[in-house]
């Protein structure tokens, strides 16, 4: 990523989370990866500024308590948080999910590939893109 | 309106008849009266002329047989006295007085009805100077009517010249004053209808003869109208007058047969009166009838009409109260029955609709449930698969040295199976959606669709895909149509075993359907499998040798049959296969989710 701010990974599945972590290791991405398992925990993390604002949020949609869409609705209303780019990382190919996500202003929508190696490609692409792309400077 | 129509119907003809009849009758009666009057008048005229002839005849006879020139004055007197006092009915009292006059000597003899014989009397009654010139030139003289001052009766002087038989010269005249009142009997005897009469008017408009003597004696004047027909009569009343002109030796008399108009047309008048009464009665009757009809027919019809309106407006609760045995009663009964039937039919229809609605709602709910279910199932089934796959991968990576060739093979197979499971889940989800989810029917650009399919498939270089005879666009649900074509073409490409592969997509138009066909020159399919291959999860090659989930053809069949089409194939083993399917031109319903 462009800076060294943490990357917030919102994902409830252990294995999926593990594979992202593994990908970060293999790709030697230096940003600290912060894992929370649902929308509520994510909001909690974001609302404590001592945690530092993440440079990017990787968001799963299907989670207990507060799912991805609900989380997006809240975060994108929050003037402090809404500019953080959100990339959806989900297994859902449903058109409705895509529509809803983009309606709420996500920066990207990636399907979790069943193949582990393909996942590494996805993470690499995200890292490359968000290394090149500019981000606003807010604190 | 009904009432007036009725009355009009009753009265109109009557009035018309009355008018026509009246008009005709008046004319006819008028004519008849005139004819009658003319006949009567003629008769009277004849009689009057006879009378004058008779008067004249007598005188002529007297002249002829009397030899008055040569006889003695006494004899002369005797002869003329005889004329005055004649006993014969015909000549009785015909002459007022009579005189023998010599052209030069003057009066020779004179006798009158009243016995006078003096010359003085004679002179008062005869205007000798008037007729003498006539006579002495040999002409007869008829004088105008004069009225006797004593009696008031009308008199008329007639003088006849006397010729000397030997010399042939006129020597004198025999003059008489005829009593016109002798004619009165004639006119009096004649009947003209009931109150009509015949009378005579002289050229000085004096009535000289009339059935009523007093009329003459009064000296009544009458202006004889120029034209006969309807005019004011002697009495002053409107009458019909027929005028006969009698000319007697220069004296003109008008013989008038008169009949009061009222009497002449009495028949007509009576008739018209009767007709008028009948009209009044007809009016009354028609009014009564109209009222009766209204009550008996119009009111019930109105009742029925009102009921019909009520039924039309949706109110089926009312029934017509009409206790009658006739047609209207039956009509009312029929209406009531109809209302009752409609009521029950509507009730049962409503019930059915309610049931159907319930069923539809249930169906809706079930569908919705199924959809959620399918989505959740596929999603939740896939998640652990992914996990397995990832973990297997990590194990392979992290413990590569600890695993031998066989172990690595196992892991490979494991991963394969996982992939297959993934595909199966997707296929099952797709299959379940195929029947349920409908989209909007649009005009699908077939060329573009085919292009898409071909590009997405990215066939190998040795396989050529050709599209022929396809219409520009058809109305269909795009996704579904694409799925069908995609699956068929995909199969054709996947199983291609020839060096030069050719896949032909063809279209044909039938009455209600489009017929598509996808032909390939692949391995072909044996007839015994033609039915099997459409079953879900059915493949013809071993499962681990193919990437095919076996859902493609069953999906095609399901989709096509949902739209009311058919799918079948023709094939020759070794040569190739052609898959046909029909797609309806008109989609009947378009179910929304």
XYZ file of C-alpha atoms in Angstrom:
732
model
C 0.000 0.000 0.000
C 0.963 3.563 -0.368
C 1.584 4.165 3.281
C 2.129 2.050 6.296
C -1.250 2.429 7.843
C -3.035 -0.680 8.959
C -5.318 -2.643 6.658
C -8.606 -3.531 8.298
C -9.797 -7.005 7.327
C -13.459 -7.591 8.199
C -13.941 -11.353 7.802
C -15.559 -13.965 9.998
C -14.253 -17.127 8.312
C -11.053 -18.313 9.942
C -9.661 -19.970 6.871
C -10.436 -17.074 4.588
C -8.825 -14.697 7.031
C -5.846 -16.993 7.293
C -5.397 -17.068 3.547
C -5.309 -13.266 3.367
C -2.720 -13.188 6.114
C -0.705 -15.799 4.301
C -0.926 -13.779 1.128
C 0.313 -10.667 2.891
C 3.282 -12.682 4.208
C 4.179 -14.135 0.866
C 3.809 -10.812 -0.873
C 5.791 -9.127 1.847
C 3.184 -6.455 2.394
C 4.347 -4.409 5.356
C 1.020 -2.863 6.388
C -0.191 -4.280 9.642
C -3.246 -6.463 9.023
C -5.943 -5.950 11.612
C -8.573 -8.669 11.725
C -12.120 -8.231 13.050
C -14.840 -10.807 12.582
C -17.956 -8.676 11.924
C -19.280 -5.179 11.252
C -19.776 -4.312 14.894
C -16.200 -5.086 15.805
C -15.084 -3.155 12.758
C -17.005 -0.053 13.805
C -15.641 -0.398 17.258
C -12.097 -0.493 15.910
C -12.670 2.512 13.654
C -14.197 4.576 16.377
C -11.157 4.315 18.578
C -8.718 6.717 16.973
C -5.846 5.358 19.050
C -6.049 2.330 16.767
C -5.085 4.509 13.868
C -7.144 4.971 10.753
C -6.707 2.169 8.245
C -5.637 3.049 4.710
C -8.010 0.462 3.260
C -10.769 -1.838 4.447
C -11.157 -5.348 3.065
C -14.790 -6.250 3.670
C -16.576 -9.573 3.609
C -20.329 -9.320 3.163
C -21.665 -12.411 4.857
C -20.984 -12.033 8.583
C -22.925 -12.544 11.773
C -24.333 -9.727 13.915
C -23.677 -7.000 11.406
C -23.065 -7.965 7.824
C -21.040 -6.084 5.241
C -23.888 -4.088 3.733
C -25.111 -2.883 7.098
C -21.563 -1.926 8.036
C -21.164 -0.004 4.781
C -24.353 1.920 5.385
C -23.102 3.177 8.700
C -19.498 3.820 7.765
C -20.382 5.784 4.633
C -22.542 8.138 6.676
C -19.712 8.867 9.042
C -17.874 11.954 7.770
C -14.679 10.858 9.409
C -14.685 7.353 8.046
C -16.402 7.516 4.712
C -13.351 8.296 2.644
C -11.530 5.145 3.585
C -11.594 2.992 0.440
C -13.535 -0.233 0.922
C -12.841 -3.261 -1.239
C -15.434 -5.976 -0.911
C -13.935 -9.421 -0.699
C -16.778 -11.929 -0.900
C -17.890 -15.203 -2.361
C -21.265 -13.794 -3.444
C -21.816 -13.351 -7.170
C -25.302 -12.061 -6.625
C -26.102 -9.033 -8.724
C -28.025 -7.502 -5.865
C -24.969 -7.564 -3.631
C -22.867 -5.900 -6.263
C -25.484 -3.242 -6.884
C -25.926 -2.518 -3.235
C -22.222 -2.351 -2.582
C -21.532 0.085 -5.378
C -24.576 2.109 -4.380
C -22.895 2.508 -1.036
C -19.690 3.598 -2.679
C -17.257 0.709 -2.475
C -13.979 1.095 -4.312
C -13.891 -2.455 -5.614
C -15.620 -5.815 -5.509
C -13.523 -8.988 -5.574
C -14.777 -12.556 -5.566
C -12.920 -14.861 -3.213
C -11.435 -17.449 -5.494
C -11.669 -21.048 -4.356
C -8.117 -21.509 -5.472
C -5.561 -20.349 -2.907
C -3.064 -19.292 -5.504
C -5.628 -17.108 -7.221
C -6.280 -15.392 -3.917
C -2.647 -14.364 -3.786
C -3.118 -12.744 -7.185
C -6.127 -10.870 -5.939
C -4.308 -9.539 -2.883
C -1.307 -8.640 -4.978
C -3.506 -6.704 -7.375
C -5.160 -4.852 -4.536
C -1.752 -3.972 -3.059
C -0.401 -2.845 -6.409
C -3.407 -0.739 -7.174
C -3.526 0.918 -3.827
C 0.154 1.585 -3.943
C -0.269 3.465 -7.197
C -3.534 5.179 -6.423
C -3.465 8.393 -4.421
C -5.171 8.612 -1.079
C -6.374 11.681 0.777
C -4.054 12.854 3.452
C -6.429 13.194 6.381
C -4.879 12.459 9.649
C -95.521 10.316 -24.287
C -97.277 7.044 -24.387
C -100.558 8.644 -23.598
C -100.278 11.255 -26.316
C -99.254 8.671 -28.823
C -102.311 6.658 -28.016
C -104.639 9.554 -28.250
C -103.047 10.737 -31.425
C -103.477 7.288 -32.836
C -107.142 7.260 -31.966
C -107.972 10.766 -32.929
C -105.872 11.343 -35.952
C -107.705 9.030 -38.274
C -111.058 10.150 -37.015
C -110.294 13.783 -37.507
C -108.984 13.062 -40.923
C -112.071 11.082 -41.830
C -114.271 13.769 -40.439
C -112.559 16.453 -42.404
C -112.522 14.512 -45.635
C -116.065 13.364 -45.230
C -117.253 16.765 -44.265
C -115.638 18.340 -47.231
C -116.940 15.750 -49.644
C -120.338 15.717 -48.140
C -120.745 19.437 -48.222
C -119.790 19.546 -51.841
C -122.050 16.697 -52.784
C -124.967 17.942 -50.841
C -124.560 21.382 -52.296
C -124.561 20.013 -55.765
C -127.463 17.753 -55.046
C -129.408 20.613 -53.604
C -128.735 22.699 -56.627
C -129.741 19.894 -58.940
C -132.926 19.364 -56.999
C -133.637 23.016 -56.865
C -132.998 23.381 -60.530
C -135.382 20.568 -61.285
C -137.986 22.074 -59.071
C -137.376 25.439 -60.567
C -137.740 24.029 -64.025
C -140.993 22.478 -63.159
C -142.197 25.706 -61.717
C -140.971 27.581 -64.729
C -142.766 25.173 -67.007
C -145.923 25.578 -65.050
C -145.664 29.316 -65.126
C -145.068 29.358 -68.806
C -148.001 27.044 -69.246
C -150.008 29.445 -67.263
C -149.128 32.347 -69.448
C -149.700 30.235 -72.519
C -153.067 29.268 -71.227
C -153.918 32.855 -70.537
C -152.864 33.765 -73.972
C -154.609 30.844 -75.540
C -157.872 31.812 -74.127
C -157.581 35.268 -75.433
C -156.575 34.012 -78.797
C -159.515 31.720 -78.816
C -161.747 34.565 -77.842
C -160.356 36.684 -80.611
C -160.675 33.944 -83.088
C -164.143 32.793 -82.331
C -165.591 36.010 -81.073
C -165.447 38.117 -84.177
C -165.229 40.999 -81.867
C -164.977 43.610 -84.548
C -168.289 43.019 -85.905
C -170.394 42.020 -82.983
C -172.515 44.295 -80.923
C -171.119 46.026 -77.870
C -173.385 43.914 -75.739
C -172.040 40.803 -77.298
C -168.556 42.159 -76.840
C -169.255 42.715 -73.197
C -170.686 39.281 -72.852
C -167.612 37.654 -74.289
C -165.183 39.482 -72.098
C -167.351 38.968 -69.047
C -167.243 35.310 -69.699
C -163.459 35.460 -69.592
C -163.489 37.152 -66.257
C -166.025 34.914 -64.681
C -164.876 31.732 -66.180
C -165.967 28.639 -64.361
C -163.194 26.431 -65.546
C -160.597 25.839 -62.911
C -157.889 26.717 -65.249
C -159.115 30.129 -66.093
C -160.934 30.922 -62.923
C -159.961 34.306 -61.582
C -157.103 34.528 -63.936
C -157.968 37.922 -65.260
C -158.417 40.941 -63.207
C -159.987 42.863 -65.978
C -160.251 42.710 -69.660
C -160.867 45.255 -72.381
C -161.422 45.520 -76.081
C -159.598 48.485 -77.508
C -159.892 49.964 -80.960
C -156.773 51.437 -82.417
C -158.600 54.619 -83.329
C -161.802 54.555 -81.508
C -160.444 53.632 -78.144
C -161.995 51.380 -75.569
C -164.956 49.474 -76.860
C -165.729 47.203 -73.926
C -164.447 46.590 -70.421
C -165.113 44.144 -67.703
C -163.441 43.577 -64.385
C -163.521 41.026 -61.655
C -165.043 43.500 -59.283
C -167.914 44.277 -61.556
C -166.862 47.677 -62.679
C -167.301 48.486 -66.217
C -166.584 52.163 -66.356
C -163.930 53.551 -68.546
C -162.383 55.426 -65.706
C -161.527 52.206 -63.951
C -160.133 50.890 -67.119
C -157.807 53.774 -67.484
C -156.369 53.275 -64.036
C -155.445 49.758 -64.858
C -154.367 49.894 -68.395
C -151.680 52.080 -69.741
C -153.047 52.212 -73.133
C -150.494 54.587 -74.439
C -147.855 52.034 -73.651
C -149.194 49.089 -75.452
C -151.254 50.663 -78.166
C -148.286 51.508 -80.366
C -147.142 47.931 -80.005
C -150.449 46.468 -80.806
C -151.328 48.609 -83.666
C -148.131 47.612 -85.320
C -149.189 44.040 -84.881
C -147.057 43.033 -81.970
C -148.062 41.465 -78.780
C -147.537 43.325 -75.616
C -146.561 42.078 -72.230
C -146.355 44.774 -69.702
C -144.330 45.029 -66.532
C -145.833 43.934 -63.309
C -147.830 46.530 -61.521
C -149.438 46.375 -58.155
C -153.088 47.112 -57.788
C -153.586 49.977 -55.379
C -156.710 48.459 -53.995
C -155.715 44.916 -53.327
C -151.972 45.224 -53.581
C -151.901 42.227 -55.812
C -149.524 42.067 -58.731
C -150.960 42.398 -62.155
C -149.507 42.084 -65.560
C -150.933 43.524 -68.713
C -151.102 41.394 -71.812
C -152.422 42.839 -74.992
C -152.970 40.839 -78.107
C -153.556 42.501 -81.463
C -156.747 41.716 -83.354
C -156.591 41.366 -87.078
C -159.440 41.990 -89.449
C -159.784 38.695 -91.199
C -160.955 40.260 -94.358
C -158.552 43.152 -94.649
C -155.728 41.652 -92.742
C -155.208 44.865 -90.877
C -154.803 45.267 -87.134
C -157.820 47.061 -85.894
C -157.418 46.779 -82.190
C -156.342 44.775 -79.174
C -157.693 42.541 -76.587
C -156.015 43.490 -73.333
C -156.112 41.803 -70.012
C -154.531 42.282 -66.668
C -153.473 38.916 -65.545
C -153.502 38.250 -61.867
C -150.055 37.088 -61.061
C -151.289 35.695 -57.802
C -152.638 32.814 -59.753
C -149.050 31.797 -60.029
C -148.748 31.856 -56.291
C -150.483 28.544 -56.171
C -147.924 27.131 -58.536
C -144.982 28.250 -56.513
C -146.788 27.435 -53.357
C -147.348 23.872 -54.409
C -143.743 23.272 -55.088
C -141.742 21.849 -52.258
C -138.082 22.548 -51.979
C -136.891 20.455 -49.166
C -138.562 21.282 -45.930
C -138.316 24.981 -45.774
C -137.129 25.883 -49.202
C -139.344 27.728 -51.601
C -139.751 28.896 -55.103
C -140.558 32.471 -55.820
C -140.579 34.859 -58.715
C -138.937 38.216 -58.903
C -139.517 40.699 -61.688
C -136.855 42.830 -63.344
C -137.497 45.566 -60.870
C -136.512 43.274 -58.012
C -140.042 42.983 -56.796
C -141.205 39.650 -55.518
C -144.263 38.913 -57.573
C -144.969 35.339 -56.608
C -144.284 33.596 -53.327
C -145.845 30.760 -51.384
C -146.533 33.262 -48.661
C -148.859 35.916 -50.163
C -147.978 38.473 -47.578
C -144.447 38.601 -48.884
C -145.722 39.853 -52.201
C -148.345 42.101 -50.786
C -145.775 43.762 -48.556
C -143.935 44.769 -51.661
C -140.789 42.872 -50.738
C -137.785 43.665 -52.831
C -135.046 41.178 -53.559
C -131.728 41.776 -55.224
C -131.326 38.809 -57.448
C -127.678 37.705 -57.207
C -125.777 37.469 -60.425
C -124.563 33.990 -59.873
C -126.575 31.190 -58.494
C -125.239 29.113 -55.662
C -124.647 30.187 -52.140
C -126.071 33.631 -51.469
C -128.224 35.502 -49.065
C -131.777 34.363 -49.547
C -135.009 36.235 -49.460
C -135.240 35.556 -45.751
C -131.764 36.939 -45.272
C -130.317 33.598 -44.241
C -127.493 32.008 -46.168
C -129.129 29.836 -48.757
C -128.599 28.027 -51.954
C -130.268 29.797 -54.839
C -130.986 28.441 -58.263
C -132.092 31.105 -60.677
C -134.092 30.515 -63.797
C -134.646 33.444 -66.098
C -138.055 33.537 -67.755
C -138.430 35.818 -70.676
C -141.937 36.449 -71.706
C -142.297 38.785 -74.602
C -139.698 41.157 -73.357
C -140.553 40.864 -69.725
C -137.969 39.130 -67.632
C -138.783 37.236 -64.547
C -136.418 35.463 -62.244
C -137.647 32.187 -60.936
C -135.655 31.412 -57.813
C -135.610 28.114 -56.057
C -134.193 28.787 -52.636
C -133.151 26.455 -49.848
C -131.570 27.486 -46.591
C -128.009 26.316 -46.434
C -128.527 24.767 -43.063
C -131.282 22.599 -44.409
C -129.495 21.732 -47.622
C -126.460 20.557 -45.744
C -128.401 19.163 -42.860
C -127.165 15.683 -43.529
C -123.592 16.788 -43.462
C -124.111 18.802 -40.335
C -125.694 15.895 -38.523
C -122.947 13.581 -39.649
C -120.218 15.948 -38.543
C -121.876 16.363 -35.204
C -121.990 12.647 -34.768
C -118.377 12.345 -35.751
C -117.476 15.031 -33.278
C -119.235 13.135 -30.527
C -117.472 9.965 -31.557
C -114.169 11.821 -31.434
C -114.858 12.993 -27.935
C -115.760 9.488 -26.912
C -112.650 8.155 -28.604
C -110.574 10.700 -26.703
C -112.101 9.580 -23.496
C -111.676 5.915 -24.254
C -108.100 6.337 -25.399
C -107.298 8.317 -22.278
C -108.770 5.629 -20.109
C -106.961 2.975 -22.065
C -103.707 4.837 -21.823
C -104.131 5.132 -18.081
C -104.957 1.486 -17.789
C -102.016 0.502 -19.960
C -99.754 2.659 -17.910
C -100.787 1.043 -14.751
C -100.886 -2.455 -16.118
C -97.953 -2.492 -18.440
C -95.755 0.561 -18.165
C -95.421 0.479 -14.410
C -94.431 -3.179 -14.283
C -92.012 -2.625 -17.166
C -90.526 0.310 -15.303
C -90.193 -1.845 -12.225
C -88.381 -4.465 -14.233
C -86.173 -1.862 -15.910
C -85.241 -0.429 -12.511
C -84.373 -3.880 -11.308
C -82.209 -4.420 -14.387
C -80.367 -1.188 -13.635
C -79.891 -2.259 -10.054
C -78.482 -5.576 -11.134
C -76.221 -3.804 -13.580
C -74.962 -1.598 -10.783
C -74.144 -4.665 -8.751
C -77.038 -4.809 -6.321
C -78.342 -8.361 -6.490
C -80.180 -8.325 -3.208
C -83.539 -7.033 -4.456
C -86.349 -9.001 -6.039
C -89.299 -7.727 -8.067
C -92.679 -8.007 -6.380
C -95.072 -8.703 -9.211
C -97.853 -11.147 -8.540
C -99.171 -11.734 -12.020
C -99.718 -14.712 -14.221
C -99.186 -13.081 -17.575
C -96.064 -12.453 -19.646
C -94.921 -9.557 -17.506
C -95.247 -11.677 -14.425
C -93.116 -14.322 -16.061
C -90.592 -11.733 -17.125
C -90.370 -10.460 -13.574
C -89.986 -14.007 -12.338
C -87.241 -14.668 -14.860
C -85.438 -11.541 -13.688
C -85.655 -12.636 -10.113
C -84.298 -16.033 -10.996
C -81.510 -14.403 -12.976
C -80.618 -12.147 -10.059
C -80.535 -15.104 -7.709
C -78.377 -17.117 -10.103
C -76.014 -14.215 -10.670
C -75.790 -13.739 -6.950
C -74.779 -17.307 -6.276
C -72.471 -17.429 -9.301
C -70.723 -14.283 -8.173
C -70.464 -15.629 -4.652
C -68.843 -18.836 -5.828
C -66.612 -16.919 -8.233
C -65.524 -14.655 -5.422
C -64.800 -17.676 -3.350
C -62.716 -19.170 -6.086
C -60.865 -15.925 -6.632
C -60.162 -15.695 -2.922
C -58.852 -19.226 -2.985
C -56.727 -18.539 -5.984
C -55.381 -15.424 -4.377
C -54.530 -17.431 -1.314
C -52.852 -20.032 -3.458
C -50.972 -17.349 -5.312
C -49.810 -15.789 -2.073
C -48.749 -19.168 -0.800
C -46.969 -19.824 -4.024
C -45.311 -16.478 -3.769
C -44.191 -17.251 -0.265
C -42.904 -20.662 -1.239
C -41.050 -19.242 -4.203
C -39.520 -16.579 -2.081
C -38.509 -19.122 0.470
C -37.034 -21.356 -2.175
C -35.075 -18.510 -3.593
C -33.617 -17.555 -0.264
C -33.021 -21.191 0.438
C -31.246 -21.773 -2.830
C -29.061 -18.753 -2.358
C -28.213 -19.477 1.227
C -27.601 -23.142 0.516
C -25.283 -22.465 -2.361
C -23.483 -19.752 -0.489
C -23.108 -21.614 2.750
C -22.166 -24.858 1.042
C -19.455 -23.125 -0.908
C -17.810 -21.491 2.053
C -16.402 -24.624 3.705
C -15.380 -25.869 0.279
C -13.278 -22.848 -0.110
C -11.796 -23.446 3.281
C -10.920 -27.046 2.410
C -9.331 -25.932 -0.792
C -7.242 -23.262 0.869
C -6.096 -25.484 3.697
C -5.186 -28.257 1.301
C -3.135 -25.759 -0.625
C -1.296 -24.551 2.458
C -0.549 -28.035 3.582
C 0.845 -28.850 0.176
C 2.973 -25.764 0.290
C 4.166 -25.769 3.874
C 4.840 -29.442 4.164
C 6.017 -30.046 0.621
C 9.150 -31.913 1.798
C 7.175 -34.092 4.187
C 4.770 -35.319 1.514
C 5.752 -37.838 -1.091
C 4.544 -38.177 -4.673
C 1.490 -40.178 -3.710
C 0.589 -37.701 -1.024
C 0.889 -34.849 -3.443
C -1.358 -36.777 -5.862
C -3.955 -37.225 -3.172
C -3.944 -33.566 -2.435
C -4.327 -32.860 -6.123
C -7.340 -35.142 -6.340
C -8.725 -33.581 -3.207
C -8.509 -30.173 -4.763
C -10.122 -31.518 -7.911
C -13.049 -32.890 -6.045
C -13.450 -29.607 -4.295
C -13.576 -27.838 -7.612
C -16.174 -30.228 -8.874
C -18.295 -29.768 -5.794
C -18.114 -26.027 -6.369
C -19.271 -26.468 -9.964
C -22.060 -28.769 -8.909
C -23.340 -26.292 -6.386
C -23.348 -23.556 -9.008
C -25.120 -25.785 -11.483
C -27.749 -26.801 -8.985
C -28.329 -23.177 -8.096
C -28.587 -22.301 -11.784
C -30.952 -25.179 -12.446
C -33.225 -24.197 -9.605
C -33.312 -20.603 -10.796
C -34.095 -21.596 -14.373
C -37.699 -22.423 -13.702
C -38.484 -19.736 -11.205
C -36.890 -16.481 -11.989
C -38.322 -14.661 -14.958
C -37.062 -11.495 -16.470
C -38.574 -8.978 -18.835
C -39.183 -9.899 -22.445
C -37.136 -7.651 -24.706
C -36.217 -7.503 -28.355
C -33.044 -9.550 -28.279
C -30.432 -8.724 -30.900
C -29.614 -12.259 -31.986
C -26.437 -11.401 -33.847
C -25.030 -9.684 -30.784
C -26.127 -12.540 -28.551
C -24.424 -15.145 -30.735
C -21.303 -13.026 -30.820
C -21.283 -12.833 -27.038
C -21.696 -16.568 -26.681
C -18.876 -17.291 -29.112
C -16.510 -14.831 -27.471
C -17.202 -16.025 -23.958
C -16.666 -19.604 -25.018
C -13.367 -18.749 -26.791
C -13.279 -21.910 -28.812
C -10.017 -23.428 -29.882
C -8.613 -22.382 -33.254
C -9.672 -25.578 -34.949
C -13.293 -25.029 -34.198
C -15.360 -22.710 -36.350
C -18.734 -21.435 -35.240
C -21.144 -20.221 -37.906
C -24.481 -18.506 -37.544
C -27.029 -18.728 -40.379
C -30.529 -17.596 -41.267
C -31.189 -15.996 -37.949
C -33.606 -13.104 -37.708
C -32.344 -9.705 -36.629
C -34.128 -9.854 -33.327
C -36.758 -11.803 -31.496
C -38.795 -11.066 -28.434
C -37.514 -13.220 -25.561
C -36.029 -13.274 -22.084
C -32.416 -12.629 -22.951
C -30.605 -14.386 -20.148
C -32.564 -17.582 -20.558
C -32.159 -17.692 -24.313
C -28.461 -17.073 -23.894
C -28.166 -19.856 -21.364
C -29.764 -22.344 -23.741
C -27.646 -21.398 -26.728
C -24.554 -21.142 -24.608
C -24.953 -24.606 -23.140
C -25.568 -26.230 -26.511
C -22.674 -24.521 -28.223
C -20.469 -25.185 -25.231
C -21.244 -28.910 -25.453
C -20.566 -28.922 -29.177
C -17.176 -27.300 -28.689
C -16.230 -29.289 -25.593
C -16.787 -32.677 -27.187
C -15.351 -31.807 -30.605
C -13.184 -34.675 -31.744
C -12.434 -33.704 -35.306
C -9.428 -31.836 -36.624
C -11.586 -29.266 -38.287
C -14.503 -28.640 -36.027
C -17.609 -26.931 -37.377
C -20.521 -25.776 -35.284
C -23.503 -24.386 -37.161
C -26.230 -22.402 -35.494
C -29.331 -22.185 -37.638
C -32.785 -20.613 -37.303
C -36.096 -21.356 -38.925
C -39.458 -19.724 -38.580
C -42.567 -21.777 -37.863
C -46.125 -20.612 -37.272
C -45.935 -20.019 -33.540
C -42.301 -20.853 -32.866
C -38.727 -20.149 -33.824
C -36.797 -23.348 -34.403
C -33.125 -23.159 -33.512
C -30.576 -25.827 -34.242
C -26.968 -26.300 -33.144
C -25.166 -28.800 -35.324
C -21.689 -30.131 -34.872
C -19.450 -32.595 -36.645
C -18.390 -34.104 -33.385
C -18.576 -37.682 -32.114
C -22.340 -37.967 -32.279
C -24.552 -39.665 -29.705
C -25.974 -43.156 -29.930
C -29.722 -43.304 -30.124
C -30.116 -45.235 -26.909
C -28.722 -42.307 -24.965
C -30.889 -39.649 -26.622
C -33.269 -39.522 -23.717
C -30.796 -40.055 -20.919
C -28.550 -37.166 -21.733
C -31.243 -34.659 -20.764
C -31.306 -35.940 -17.209
C -29.630 -33.859 -14.610
C -26.033 -34.756 -13.757
C -26.006 -37.218 -16.637
C -22.787 -37.410 -18.635
C -21.668 -39.899 -21.191
C -18.046 -39.880 -20.184
C -16.628 -40.823 -16.831
C -16.985 -38.135 -14.259
C -13.372 -37.663 -13.515
C -12.472 -37.325 -17.163
C -14.622 -34.392 -17.829
C -15.136 -30.976 -16.495
C -18.758 -31.302 -17.318
C -21.088 -31.225 -14.383
C -23.764 -32.889 -16.473
C -26.242 -30.136 -15.849
C -26.020 -28.322 -19.182
C -28.550 -30.283 -21.226
C -31.000 -30.697 -18.355
C -30.837 -26.939 -17.886
C -31.506 -26.442 -21.592
C -34.467 -28.813 -21.422
C -35.873 -27.150 -18.321
C -35.595 -23.638 -19.685
C -36.993 -24.486 -23.112
C -39.918 -26.423 -21.663
C -40.709 -23.644 -19.225
C -41.305 -21.406 -22.221
C -43.507 -23.977 -23.893
C -40.944 -25.208 -26.389
C -39.394 -28.561 -27.136
C -35.823 -29.854 -27.346
C -34.670 -32.902 -29.298
C -31.748 -34.107 -31.231
C -30.708 -35.913 -34.366
C -27.400 -37.631 -34.400
C -25.196 -40.045 -36.218
C -22.418 -41.706 -34.312
C -19.066 -40.614 -35.627
C -20.540 -37.963 -37.896
C -22.045 -35.429 -35.563
C -25.180 -34.243 -33.814
C -27.811 -31.599 -34.249
C -29.686 -30.317 -31.259
C -33.028 -28.634 -32.020
C -35.113 -26.505 -29.764
C -38.234 -24.390 -30.281
C -38.794 -20.993 -28.753
C -42.308 -19.500 -28.797
C -42.881 -16.314 -30.717
C -45.371 -15.011 -28.252
C -44.854 -15.362 -24.552
C -48.256 -15.713 -22.957
C -47.588 -14.491 -19.478
C -44.657 -12.673 -18.073
C -44.500 -13.675 -14.440
C -42.710 -11.331 -12.177
C -40.955 -12.600 -9.151
